[in-house]
Coordinates of C-alpha atoms and ligand atoms in Angstrom, one line a residue:
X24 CA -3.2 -14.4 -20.3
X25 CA -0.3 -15.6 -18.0
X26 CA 0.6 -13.0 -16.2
X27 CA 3.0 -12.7 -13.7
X28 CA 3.4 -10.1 -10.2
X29 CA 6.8 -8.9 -9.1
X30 CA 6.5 -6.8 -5.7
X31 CA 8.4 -6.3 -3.0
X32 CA 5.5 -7.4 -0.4
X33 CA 2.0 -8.9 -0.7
X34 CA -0.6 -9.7 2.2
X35 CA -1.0 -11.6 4.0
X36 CA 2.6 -12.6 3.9
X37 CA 4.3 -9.7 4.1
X38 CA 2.9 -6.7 4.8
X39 CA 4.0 -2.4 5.4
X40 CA 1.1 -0.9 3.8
X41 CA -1.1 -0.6 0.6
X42 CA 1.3 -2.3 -1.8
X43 CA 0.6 -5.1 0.0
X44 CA -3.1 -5.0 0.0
X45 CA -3.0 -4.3 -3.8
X46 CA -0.8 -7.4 -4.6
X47 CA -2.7 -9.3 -2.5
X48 CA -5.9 -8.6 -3.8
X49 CA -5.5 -8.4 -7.3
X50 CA -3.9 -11.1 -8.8
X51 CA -6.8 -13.3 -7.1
X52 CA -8.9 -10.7 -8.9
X53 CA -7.4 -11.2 -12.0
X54 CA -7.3 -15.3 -11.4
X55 CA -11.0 -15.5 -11.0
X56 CA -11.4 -13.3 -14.4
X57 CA -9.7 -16.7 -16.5
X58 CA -6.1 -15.5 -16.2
X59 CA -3.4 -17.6 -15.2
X60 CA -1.2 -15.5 -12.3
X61 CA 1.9 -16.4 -10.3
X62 CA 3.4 -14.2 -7.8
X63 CA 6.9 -13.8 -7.2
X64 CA 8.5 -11.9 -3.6
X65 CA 11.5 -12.3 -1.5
X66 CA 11.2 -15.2 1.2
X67 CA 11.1 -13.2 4.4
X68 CA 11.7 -16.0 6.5
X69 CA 10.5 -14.2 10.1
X70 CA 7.8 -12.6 8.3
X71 CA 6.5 -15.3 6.8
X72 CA 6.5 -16.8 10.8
X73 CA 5.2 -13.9 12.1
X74 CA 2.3 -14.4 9.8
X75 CA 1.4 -17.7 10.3
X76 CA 2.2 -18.9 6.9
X77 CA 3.8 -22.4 6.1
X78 CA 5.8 -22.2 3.0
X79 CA 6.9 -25.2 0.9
X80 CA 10.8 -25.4 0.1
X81 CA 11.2 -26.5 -3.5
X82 CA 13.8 -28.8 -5.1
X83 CA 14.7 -25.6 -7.3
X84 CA 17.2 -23.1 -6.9
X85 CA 18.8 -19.8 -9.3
X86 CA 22.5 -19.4 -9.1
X87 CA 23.1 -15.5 -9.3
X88 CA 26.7 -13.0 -9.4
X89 CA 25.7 -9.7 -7.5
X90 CA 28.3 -7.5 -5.9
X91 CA 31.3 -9.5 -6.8
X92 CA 30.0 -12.7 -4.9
X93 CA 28.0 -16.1 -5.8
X94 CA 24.9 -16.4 -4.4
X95 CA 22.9 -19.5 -4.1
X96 CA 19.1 -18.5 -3.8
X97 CA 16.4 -21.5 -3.0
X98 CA 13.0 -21.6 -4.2
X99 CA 9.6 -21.9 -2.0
X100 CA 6.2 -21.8 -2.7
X101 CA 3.3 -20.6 -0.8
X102 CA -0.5 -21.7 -2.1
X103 CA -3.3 -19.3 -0.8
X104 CA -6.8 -19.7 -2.0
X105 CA -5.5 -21.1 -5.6
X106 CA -2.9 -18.4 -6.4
X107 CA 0.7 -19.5 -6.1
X108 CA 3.4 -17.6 -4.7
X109 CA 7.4 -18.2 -5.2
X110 CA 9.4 -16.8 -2.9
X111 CA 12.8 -16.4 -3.4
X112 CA 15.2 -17.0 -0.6
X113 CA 18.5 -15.3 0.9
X114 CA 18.5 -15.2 4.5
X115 CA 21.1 -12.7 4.6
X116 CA 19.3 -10.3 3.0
X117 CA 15.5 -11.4 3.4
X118 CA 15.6 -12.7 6.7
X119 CA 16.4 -9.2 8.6
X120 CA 14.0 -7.5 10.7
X121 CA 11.5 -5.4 8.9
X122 CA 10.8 -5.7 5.0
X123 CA 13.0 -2.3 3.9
X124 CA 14.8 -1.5 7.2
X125 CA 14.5 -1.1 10.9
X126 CA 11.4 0.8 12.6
X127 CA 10.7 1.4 9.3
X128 CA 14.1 2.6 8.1
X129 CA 15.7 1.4 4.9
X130 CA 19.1 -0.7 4.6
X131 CA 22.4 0.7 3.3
X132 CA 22.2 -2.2 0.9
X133 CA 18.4 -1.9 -0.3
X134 CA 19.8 -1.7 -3.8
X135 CA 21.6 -4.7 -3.5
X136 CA 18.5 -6.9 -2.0
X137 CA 16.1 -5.7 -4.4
X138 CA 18.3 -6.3 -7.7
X139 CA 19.7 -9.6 -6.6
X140 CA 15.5 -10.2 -6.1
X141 CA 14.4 -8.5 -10.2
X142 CA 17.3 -10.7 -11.5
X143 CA 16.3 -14.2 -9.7
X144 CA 12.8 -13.3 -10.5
X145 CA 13.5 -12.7 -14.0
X146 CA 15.3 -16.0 -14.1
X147 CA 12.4 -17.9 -12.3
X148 CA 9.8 -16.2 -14.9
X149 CA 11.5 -17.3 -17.7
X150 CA 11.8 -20.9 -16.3
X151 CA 8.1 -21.2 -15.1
X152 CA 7.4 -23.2 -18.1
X153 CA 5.0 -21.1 -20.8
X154 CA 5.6 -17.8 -21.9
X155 CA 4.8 -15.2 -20.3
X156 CA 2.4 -12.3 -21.5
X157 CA 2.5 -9.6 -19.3
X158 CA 5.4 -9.1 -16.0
X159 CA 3.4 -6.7 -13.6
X160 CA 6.2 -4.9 -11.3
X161 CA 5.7 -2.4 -8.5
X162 CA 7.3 0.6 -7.3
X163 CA 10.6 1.1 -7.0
X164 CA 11.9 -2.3 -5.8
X165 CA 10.7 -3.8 -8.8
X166 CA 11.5 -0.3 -11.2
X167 CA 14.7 -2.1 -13.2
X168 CA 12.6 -5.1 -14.0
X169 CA 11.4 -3.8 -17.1
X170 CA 14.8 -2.2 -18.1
X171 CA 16.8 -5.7 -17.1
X172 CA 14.1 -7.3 -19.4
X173 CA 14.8 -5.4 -22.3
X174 CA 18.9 -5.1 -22.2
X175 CA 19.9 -8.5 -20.7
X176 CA 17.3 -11.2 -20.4
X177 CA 16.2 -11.2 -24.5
X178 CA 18.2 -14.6 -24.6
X179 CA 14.8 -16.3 -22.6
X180 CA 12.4 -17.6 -24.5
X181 CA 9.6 -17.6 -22.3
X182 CA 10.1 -14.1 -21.1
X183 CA 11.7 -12.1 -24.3
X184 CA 8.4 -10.9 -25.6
X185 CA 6.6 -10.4 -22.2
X186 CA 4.9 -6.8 -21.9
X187 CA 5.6 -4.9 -18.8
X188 CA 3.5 -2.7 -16.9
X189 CA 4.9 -1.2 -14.0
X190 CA 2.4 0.5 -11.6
X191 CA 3.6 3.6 -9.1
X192 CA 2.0 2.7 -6.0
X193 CA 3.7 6.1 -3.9
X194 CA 6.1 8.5 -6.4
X195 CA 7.5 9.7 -3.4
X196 CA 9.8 6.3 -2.9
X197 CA 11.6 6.5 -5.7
X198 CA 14.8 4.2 -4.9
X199 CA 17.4 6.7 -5.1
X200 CA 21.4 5.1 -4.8
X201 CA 24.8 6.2 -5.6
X202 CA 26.3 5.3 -8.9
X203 CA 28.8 3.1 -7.7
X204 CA 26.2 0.6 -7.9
X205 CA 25.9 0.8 -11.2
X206 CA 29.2 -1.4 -12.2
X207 CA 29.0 -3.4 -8.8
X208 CA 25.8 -4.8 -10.2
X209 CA 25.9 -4.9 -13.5
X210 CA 23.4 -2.5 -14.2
X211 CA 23.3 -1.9 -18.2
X212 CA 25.4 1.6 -17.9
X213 CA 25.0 3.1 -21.2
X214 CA 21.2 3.4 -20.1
X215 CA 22.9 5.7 -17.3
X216 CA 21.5 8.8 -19.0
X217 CA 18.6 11.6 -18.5
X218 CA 16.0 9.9 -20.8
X219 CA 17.2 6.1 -18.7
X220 CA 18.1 5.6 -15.3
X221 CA 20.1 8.4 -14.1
X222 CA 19.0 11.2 -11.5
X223 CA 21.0 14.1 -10.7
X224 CA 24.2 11.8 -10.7
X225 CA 22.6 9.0 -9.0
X226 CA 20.7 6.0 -10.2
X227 CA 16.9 6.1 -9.6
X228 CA 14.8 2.9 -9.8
X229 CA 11.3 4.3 -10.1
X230 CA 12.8 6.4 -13.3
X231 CA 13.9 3.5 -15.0
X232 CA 10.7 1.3 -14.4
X233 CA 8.5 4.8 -15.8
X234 CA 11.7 5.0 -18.6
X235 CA 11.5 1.6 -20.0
X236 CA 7.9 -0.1 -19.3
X237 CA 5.6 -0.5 -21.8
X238 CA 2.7 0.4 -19.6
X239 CA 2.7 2.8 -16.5
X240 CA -0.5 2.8 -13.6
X241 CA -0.6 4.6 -10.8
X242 CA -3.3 3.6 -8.4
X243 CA -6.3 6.5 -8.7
X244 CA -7.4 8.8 -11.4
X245 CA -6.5 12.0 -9.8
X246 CA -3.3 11.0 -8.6
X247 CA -2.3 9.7 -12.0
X248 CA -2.9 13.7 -12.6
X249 CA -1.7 15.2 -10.1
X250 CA 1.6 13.8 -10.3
X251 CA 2.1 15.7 -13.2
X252 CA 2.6 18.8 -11.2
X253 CA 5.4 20.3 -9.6
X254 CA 3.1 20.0 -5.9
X255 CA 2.8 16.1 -6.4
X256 CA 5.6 15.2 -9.2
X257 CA 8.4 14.5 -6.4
X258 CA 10.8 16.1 -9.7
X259 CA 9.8 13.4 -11.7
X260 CA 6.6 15.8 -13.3
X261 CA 8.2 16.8 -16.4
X262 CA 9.5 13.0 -17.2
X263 CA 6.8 11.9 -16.4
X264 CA 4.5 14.4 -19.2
X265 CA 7.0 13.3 -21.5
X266 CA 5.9 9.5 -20.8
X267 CA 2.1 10.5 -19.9
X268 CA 0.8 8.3 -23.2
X269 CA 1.3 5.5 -21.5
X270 CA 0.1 6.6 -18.0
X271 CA -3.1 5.9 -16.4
X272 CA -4.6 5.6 -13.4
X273 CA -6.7 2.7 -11.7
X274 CA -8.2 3.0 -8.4
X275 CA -7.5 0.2 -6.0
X276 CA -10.2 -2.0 -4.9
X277 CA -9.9 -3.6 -1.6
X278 CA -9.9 -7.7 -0.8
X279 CA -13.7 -7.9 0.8
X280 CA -13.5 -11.0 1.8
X281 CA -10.8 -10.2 4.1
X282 CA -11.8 -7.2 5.1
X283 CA -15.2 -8.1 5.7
X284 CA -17.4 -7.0 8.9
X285 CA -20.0 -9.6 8.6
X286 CA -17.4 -12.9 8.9
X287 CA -14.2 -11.0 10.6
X288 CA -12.9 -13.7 13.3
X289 CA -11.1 -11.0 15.2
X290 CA -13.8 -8.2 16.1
X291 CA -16.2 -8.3 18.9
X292 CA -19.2 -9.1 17.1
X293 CA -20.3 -9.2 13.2
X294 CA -22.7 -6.8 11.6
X295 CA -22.9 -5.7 8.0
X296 CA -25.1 -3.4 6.0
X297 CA -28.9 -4.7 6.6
X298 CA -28.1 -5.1 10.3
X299 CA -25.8 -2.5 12.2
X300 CA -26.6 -3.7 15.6
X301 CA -23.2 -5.4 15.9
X302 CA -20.8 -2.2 15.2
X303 CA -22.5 -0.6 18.9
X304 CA -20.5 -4.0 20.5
X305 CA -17.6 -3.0 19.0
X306 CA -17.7 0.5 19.9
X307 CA -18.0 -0.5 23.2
X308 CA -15.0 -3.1 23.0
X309 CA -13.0 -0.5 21.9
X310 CA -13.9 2.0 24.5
X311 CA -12.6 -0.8 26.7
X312 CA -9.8 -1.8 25.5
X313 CA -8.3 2.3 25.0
X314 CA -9.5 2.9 28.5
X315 CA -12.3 4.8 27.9
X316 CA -15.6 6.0 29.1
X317 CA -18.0 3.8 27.2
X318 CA -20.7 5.7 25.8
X319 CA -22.5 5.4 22.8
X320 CA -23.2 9.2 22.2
X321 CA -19.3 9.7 22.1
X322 CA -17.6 10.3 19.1
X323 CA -14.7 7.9 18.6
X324 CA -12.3 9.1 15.8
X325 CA -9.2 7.3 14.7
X326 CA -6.6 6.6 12.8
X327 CA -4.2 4.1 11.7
X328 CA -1.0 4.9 9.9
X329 CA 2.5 4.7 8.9
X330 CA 3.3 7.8 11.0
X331 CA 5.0 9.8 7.9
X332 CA 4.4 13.6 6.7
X333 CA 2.9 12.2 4.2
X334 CA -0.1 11.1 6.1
X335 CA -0.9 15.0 7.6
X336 CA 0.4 13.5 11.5
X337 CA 1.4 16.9 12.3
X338 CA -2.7 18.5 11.1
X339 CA -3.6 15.5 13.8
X340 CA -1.0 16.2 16.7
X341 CA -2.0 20.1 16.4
X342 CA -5.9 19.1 16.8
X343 CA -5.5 16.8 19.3
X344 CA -5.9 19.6 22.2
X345 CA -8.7 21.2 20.8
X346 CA -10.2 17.4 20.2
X347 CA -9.4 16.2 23.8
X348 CA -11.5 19.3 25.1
X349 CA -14.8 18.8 23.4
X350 CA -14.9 15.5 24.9
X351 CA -13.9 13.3 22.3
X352 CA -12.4 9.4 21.8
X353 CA -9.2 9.3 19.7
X354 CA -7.7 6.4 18.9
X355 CA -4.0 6.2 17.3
X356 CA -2.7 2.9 16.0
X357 CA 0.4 3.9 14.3
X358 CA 5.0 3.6 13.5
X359 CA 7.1 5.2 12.0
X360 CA 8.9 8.8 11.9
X361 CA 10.6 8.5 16.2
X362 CA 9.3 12.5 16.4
X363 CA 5.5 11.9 15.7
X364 CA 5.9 8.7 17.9
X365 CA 7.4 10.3 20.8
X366 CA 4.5 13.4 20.7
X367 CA 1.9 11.1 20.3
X368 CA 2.8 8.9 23.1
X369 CA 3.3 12.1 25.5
X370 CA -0.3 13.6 24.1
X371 CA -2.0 9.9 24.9
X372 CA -0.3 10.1 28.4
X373 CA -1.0 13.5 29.0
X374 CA -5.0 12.7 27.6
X375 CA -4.9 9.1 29.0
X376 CA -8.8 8.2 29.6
X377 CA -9.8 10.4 25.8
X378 CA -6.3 9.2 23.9
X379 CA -5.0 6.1 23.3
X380 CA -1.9 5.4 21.2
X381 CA -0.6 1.8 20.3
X382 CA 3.0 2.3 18.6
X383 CA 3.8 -0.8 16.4
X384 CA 2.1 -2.6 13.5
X385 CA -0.8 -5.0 14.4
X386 CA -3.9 -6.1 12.2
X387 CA -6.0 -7.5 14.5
X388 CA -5.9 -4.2 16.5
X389 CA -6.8 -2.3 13.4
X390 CA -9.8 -4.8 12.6
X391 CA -11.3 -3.8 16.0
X392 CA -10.4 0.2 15.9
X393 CA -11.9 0.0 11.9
X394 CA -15.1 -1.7 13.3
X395 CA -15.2 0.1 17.0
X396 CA -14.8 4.0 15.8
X397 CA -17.1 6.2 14.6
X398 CA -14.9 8.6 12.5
X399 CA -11.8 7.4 10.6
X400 CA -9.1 10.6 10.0
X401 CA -6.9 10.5 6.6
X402 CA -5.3 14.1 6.5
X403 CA -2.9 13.0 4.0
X404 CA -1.0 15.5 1.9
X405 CA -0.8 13.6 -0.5
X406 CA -2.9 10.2 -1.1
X407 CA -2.1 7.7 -4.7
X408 CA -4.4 5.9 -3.1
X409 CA -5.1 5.2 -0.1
X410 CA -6.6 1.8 1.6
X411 CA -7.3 2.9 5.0
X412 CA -10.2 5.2 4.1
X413 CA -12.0 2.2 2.4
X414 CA -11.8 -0.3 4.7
X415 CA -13.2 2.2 7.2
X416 CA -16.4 2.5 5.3
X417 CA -16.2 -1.0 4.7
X418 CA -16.9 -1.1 8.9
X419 CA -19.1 1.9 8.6
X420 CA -16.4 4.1 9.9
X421 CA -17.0 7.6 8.1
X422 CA -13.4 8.9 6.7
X423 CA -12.7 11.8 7.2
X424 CA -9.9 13.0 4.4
X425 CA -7.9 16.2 2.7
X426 CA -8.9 15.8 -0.9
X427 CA -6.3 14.7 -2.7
X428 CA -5.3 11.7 -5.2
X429 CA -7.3 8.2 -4.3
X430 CA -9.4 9.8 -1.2
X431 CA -11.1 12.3 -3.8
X432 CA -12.1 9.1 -5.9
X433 CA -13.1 7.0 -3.4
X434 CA -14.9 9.2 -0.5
X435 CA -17.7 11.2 -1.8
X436 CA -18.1 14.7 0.2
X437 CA -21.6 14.4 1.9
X438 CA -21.9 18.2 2.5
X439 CA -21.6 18.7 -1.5
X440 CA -23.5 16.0 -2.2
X441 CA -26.1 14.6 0.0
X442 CA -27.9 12.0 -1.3
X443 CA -24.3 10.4 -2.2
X444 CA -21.9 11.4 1.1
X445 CA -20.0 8.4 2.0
X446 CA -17.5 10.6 4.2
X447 CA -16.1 14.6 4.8
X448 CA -13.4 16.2 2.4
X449 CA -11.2 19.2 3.7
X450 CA -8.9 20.9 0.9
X451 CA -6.2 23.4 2.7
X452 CA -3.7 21.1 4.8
X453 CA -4.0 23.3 7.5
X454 CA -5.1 22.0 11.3
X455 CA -8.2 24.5 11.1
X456 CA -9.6 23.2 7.7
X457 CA -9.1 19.4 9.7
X458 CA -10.9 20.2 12.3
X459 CA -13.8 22.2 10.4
X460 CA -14.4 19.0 8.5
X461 CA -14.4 17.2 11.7
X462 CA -17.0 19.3 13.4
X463 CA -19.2 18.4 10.6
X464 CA -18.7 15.2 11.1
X465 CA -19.4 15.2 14.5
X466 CA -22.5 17.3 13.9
X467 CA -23.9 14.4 11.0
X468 CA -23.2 11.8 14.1
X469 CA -24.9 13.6 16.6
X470 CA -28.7 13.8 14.0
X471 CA -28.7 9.7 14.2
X472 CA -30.9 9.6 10.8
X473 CA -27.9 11.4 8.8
X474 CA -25.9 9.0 10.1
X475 CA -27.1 6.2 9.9
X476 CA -27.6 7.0 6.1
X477 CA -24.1 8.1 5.9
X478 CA -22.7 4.9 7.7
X479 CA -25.1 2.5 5.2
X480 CA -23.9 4.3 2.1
X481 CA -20.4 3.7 3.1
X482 CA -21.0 0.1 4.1
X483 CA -22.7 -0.4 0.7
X484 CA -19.8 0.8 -1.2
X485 CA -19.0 -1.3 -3.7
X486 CA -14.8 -1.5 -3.0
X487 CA -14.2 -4.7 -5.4
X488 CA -11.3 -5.3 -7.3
X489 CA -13.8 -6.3 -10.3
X490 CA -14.1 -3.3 -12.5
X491 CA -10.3 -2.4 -11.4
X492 CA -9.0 -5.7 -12.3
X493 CA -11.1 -5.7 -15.7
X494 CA -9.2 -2.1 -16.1
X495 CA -5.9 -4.1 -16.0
X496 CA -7.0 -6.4 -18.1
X497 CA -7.8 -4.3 -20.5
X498 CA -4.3 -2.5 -20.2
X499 CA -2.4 -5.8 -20.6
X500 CA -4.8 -6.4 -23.9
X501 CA -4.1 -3.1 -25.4
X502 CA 0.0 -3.9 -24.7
X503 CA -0.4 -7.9 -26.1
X504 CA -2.5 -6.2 -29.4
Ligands
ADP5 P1 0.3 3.4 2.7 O1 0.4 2.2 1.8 O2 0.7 4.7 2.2 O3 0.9 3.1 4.1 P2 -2.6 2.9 2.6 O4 -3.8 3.6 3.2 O5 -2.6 2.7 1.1 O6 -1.3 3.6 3.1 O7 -2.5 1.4 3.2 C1 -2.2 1.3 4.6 C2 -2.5 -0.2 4.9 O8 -1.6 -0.5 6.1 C3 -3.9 -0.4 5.4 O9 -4.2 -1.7 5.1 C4 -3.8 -0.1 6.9 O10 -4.9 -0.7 7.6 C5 -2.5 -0.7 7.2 N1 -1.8 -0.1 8.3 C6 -1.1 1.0 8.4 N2 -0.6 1.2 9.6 C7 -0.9 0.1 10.3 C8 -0.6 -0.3 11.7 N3 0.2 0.4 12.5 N4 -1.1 -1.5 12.1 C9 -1.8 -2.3 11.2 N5 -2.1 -1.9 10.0 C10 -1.7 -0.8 9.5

């Protein structure tokens, strides 16, 4: 098939969380299963630097009308491991710091960047010389693409009959914008109606991509159900039952070759599954580096996160006390909400020596807190997905997480299930149920043949993108038949 990726961000070129991971990943995934896959994103020209990646300017360019003016947006290409990225540029709009907004903010004109994007990237699909089977778009960003498709890009040859799947990586950002828009861009406005686009007055991106695709994924099983419940639906529940035919849900996998333990450049020393030896170096780096007492018997629990409610901060911040005074290692690598940020930094000052806190976004710190701690914390209240939790057993870091979405599919509960346990469920999202699941944690780490047991399952998890990708597959079939 030739099938092509619209997203709004893909490691390792641009990256503010799981989206990235998964259009990173998978088209490779889907490239080494015999498919033919180009990726398109915006060129974020200081991200791109920031990243260490050398993209080629083409001699190719997409005039495009958005917003009353003329915009002239170049072409550049990117080739990683086989798979070829084009990036579209617009420095005005690309080239600004952060992908959606400041300190993870979002722009007044989001709307504008991400439609001017759909459009050109519509226009570069249908130009890419064969047709094109299947147009795979993510979250909201990406939401119009299959709408735009179907109302005013049927002229294309290459790109009328493409299928679209569109996959909901978080419900909870659904691009949400005044209706002025609507005529300023040229969205198609008699699709400006409850069954299309329109939300409570306003236009909502992530509507129109679950209105008009002929395929819809969200990234785990149980979040694919959950959504459709007031609790988890963000108000989009009873839309969404009366799309749920076409609704499924595919776990992510995770890129193992970069995430690897055994050839990682950036930790202290390499270990994997048949020889463990390695992760007791890295504990100690880590100890080091936080300002810690190193000592091996120590449990070190961390956690890195877009600092969100979302991701259960406030079930962390209320533990942290009780935490501190058992003697335990925290580690925070975290941005995000200023509140959470501002606590956090006072608790690791106030705790300095048993709490550290790095505020900012930095991979090569995360490699070494995935690979130095003992017990990774995901107290999310709600979860699609989730990739933190899997590249901590990956390291042989045992998650701890509230069940919910992706963390129920991918972290098996060792005190219901023994002989499986890859990590430590808690259900309420309440700072008591944390910390119970904690203390059982702590308890598995302190009888060394549990947890070594534990620590190898997790290791040995098999978190590839093959069976998911072949999932994928199979849903782009079942559209093409
Ligand atoms: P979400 O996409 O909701 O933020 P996920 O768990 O799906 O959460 O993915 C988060 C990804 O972002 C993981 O790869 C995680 O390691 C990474 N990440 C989150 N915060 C940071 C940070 N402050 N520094 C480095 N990496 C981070």
């Amino acid at each position: 098939m030739n099938i092509v990726f619209i997203a709004s961000e893909a490691s390792p070129l641009a990256k503010t969380g799981g989206l990235a991971d998964v259009v990173g990943a998978l088209p490779r995934a889907l490239m080494n299963a015999g498919h033919h896959v180009t990726v398109i994103l915006p060129f974020y020209r200081r991200e791109l630097y920031k990243n260490n990646i050398v993209a080629t300017a083409l001699d190719q360019s997409v005039e495009m009308w958005a917003d009353g003016v003329q915009r002239h947006c170049p072409l550049h290409e990117v080739r990683l491991n086989g798979l070829r990225y084009l990036l579209i540029e617009q420095d005005d709009l690309f080239n600004r710091e952060g992908v959606y907004g400041p300190a993870g903010g979002a722009y007044e004109d989001n709307l504008l960047r991400f439609v001017l994007f759909d459009r050109v990237a519509l226009e570069v699909g249908a130009n890419l010389g064969e047709p094109i089977d299947v147009l795979h778009c993510h979250d909201w960003q990406t939401g119009l693409i299959p709408l735009l498709l179907k109302t005013q890009y049927q002229h294309h040859a290459n790109i009328a009959g493409a299928k679209t799947v569109y996959t909901i990586h978080n419900l909870a950002y659904q691009g949400v914008f005044p209706v002025l828009w609507l005529h300023r861009l040229g969205l198609p406005s008699h699709h400006f109606h409850l069954g299309g686009l329109e939300f409570h007055g306003q236009i909502n991106c992530m509507k129109a991509g679950i209105a008009y695709a002929d395929a819809i994924t969200t990234v785990s099983p149980t979040y694919a159900r959950e959504i459709l419940t007031p609790e988890y639906g963000c108000q989009l529940e009873g839309f969404l039952h009366h799309h749920v035919e076409r609704l499924s849900g595919i776990v992510n996998g995770l890129d193992v070759e970069h995430w690897d333990p055994e050839n990682d450049v950036v930790i202290k020393e390499n270990y994997g599954a048949s020889n463990m030896a390695g992760k007791a170096v890295c504990k100690i780096d880590l100890q080091q580096h936080c300002g810690f007492s190193v000592a091996e018997d120590i449990p070190v629990l961390s956690i890195i996160s877009r600092l969100a409610d979302q991701k259960g901060i406030d079930l962390l911040i209320s533990n942290v006390g009780r935490w501190m005074a058992r003697g335990y290692q925290l580690a925070v690598l975290g941005s995000g909400d200023l509140h959470s940020e501002h606590v956090l930094s006072s608790l690791a000052a106030e705790h300095g020596g048993n709490m550290y806190f790095y505020r900012g976004f930095d991979e090569a710190l995360a490699r070494r807190i995935y690979a130095g701690s003992d017990i990774f914390l995901m107290p999310s209240r709600f979860e699609p997905c989730g990739l933190g939790q899997l590249m901590a057993m990956r390291y042989g870091t045992v998650p701890v997480v509230r069940s919910t979405g992706g963390l129920c599919d991918t972290v098996v509960d060792y005190p219901s299930g023994k002989q499986q346990g890859t990590g430590f469920h808690f259900a309420d999202a309440h700072p008591d149920a944390f910390d119970a699941a904690v203390e059982s944690a702590v308890d598995a780490f302190r009888n060394p043949t549990a947890w070594s047991r534990i620590r190898t399952r997790a290791v040995k998890r098999d978190s590839t993108w093959e069976s998911s990708a072949q999932a994928y597959v199979q849903c782009y079939e079942s559209l093409i038949d």
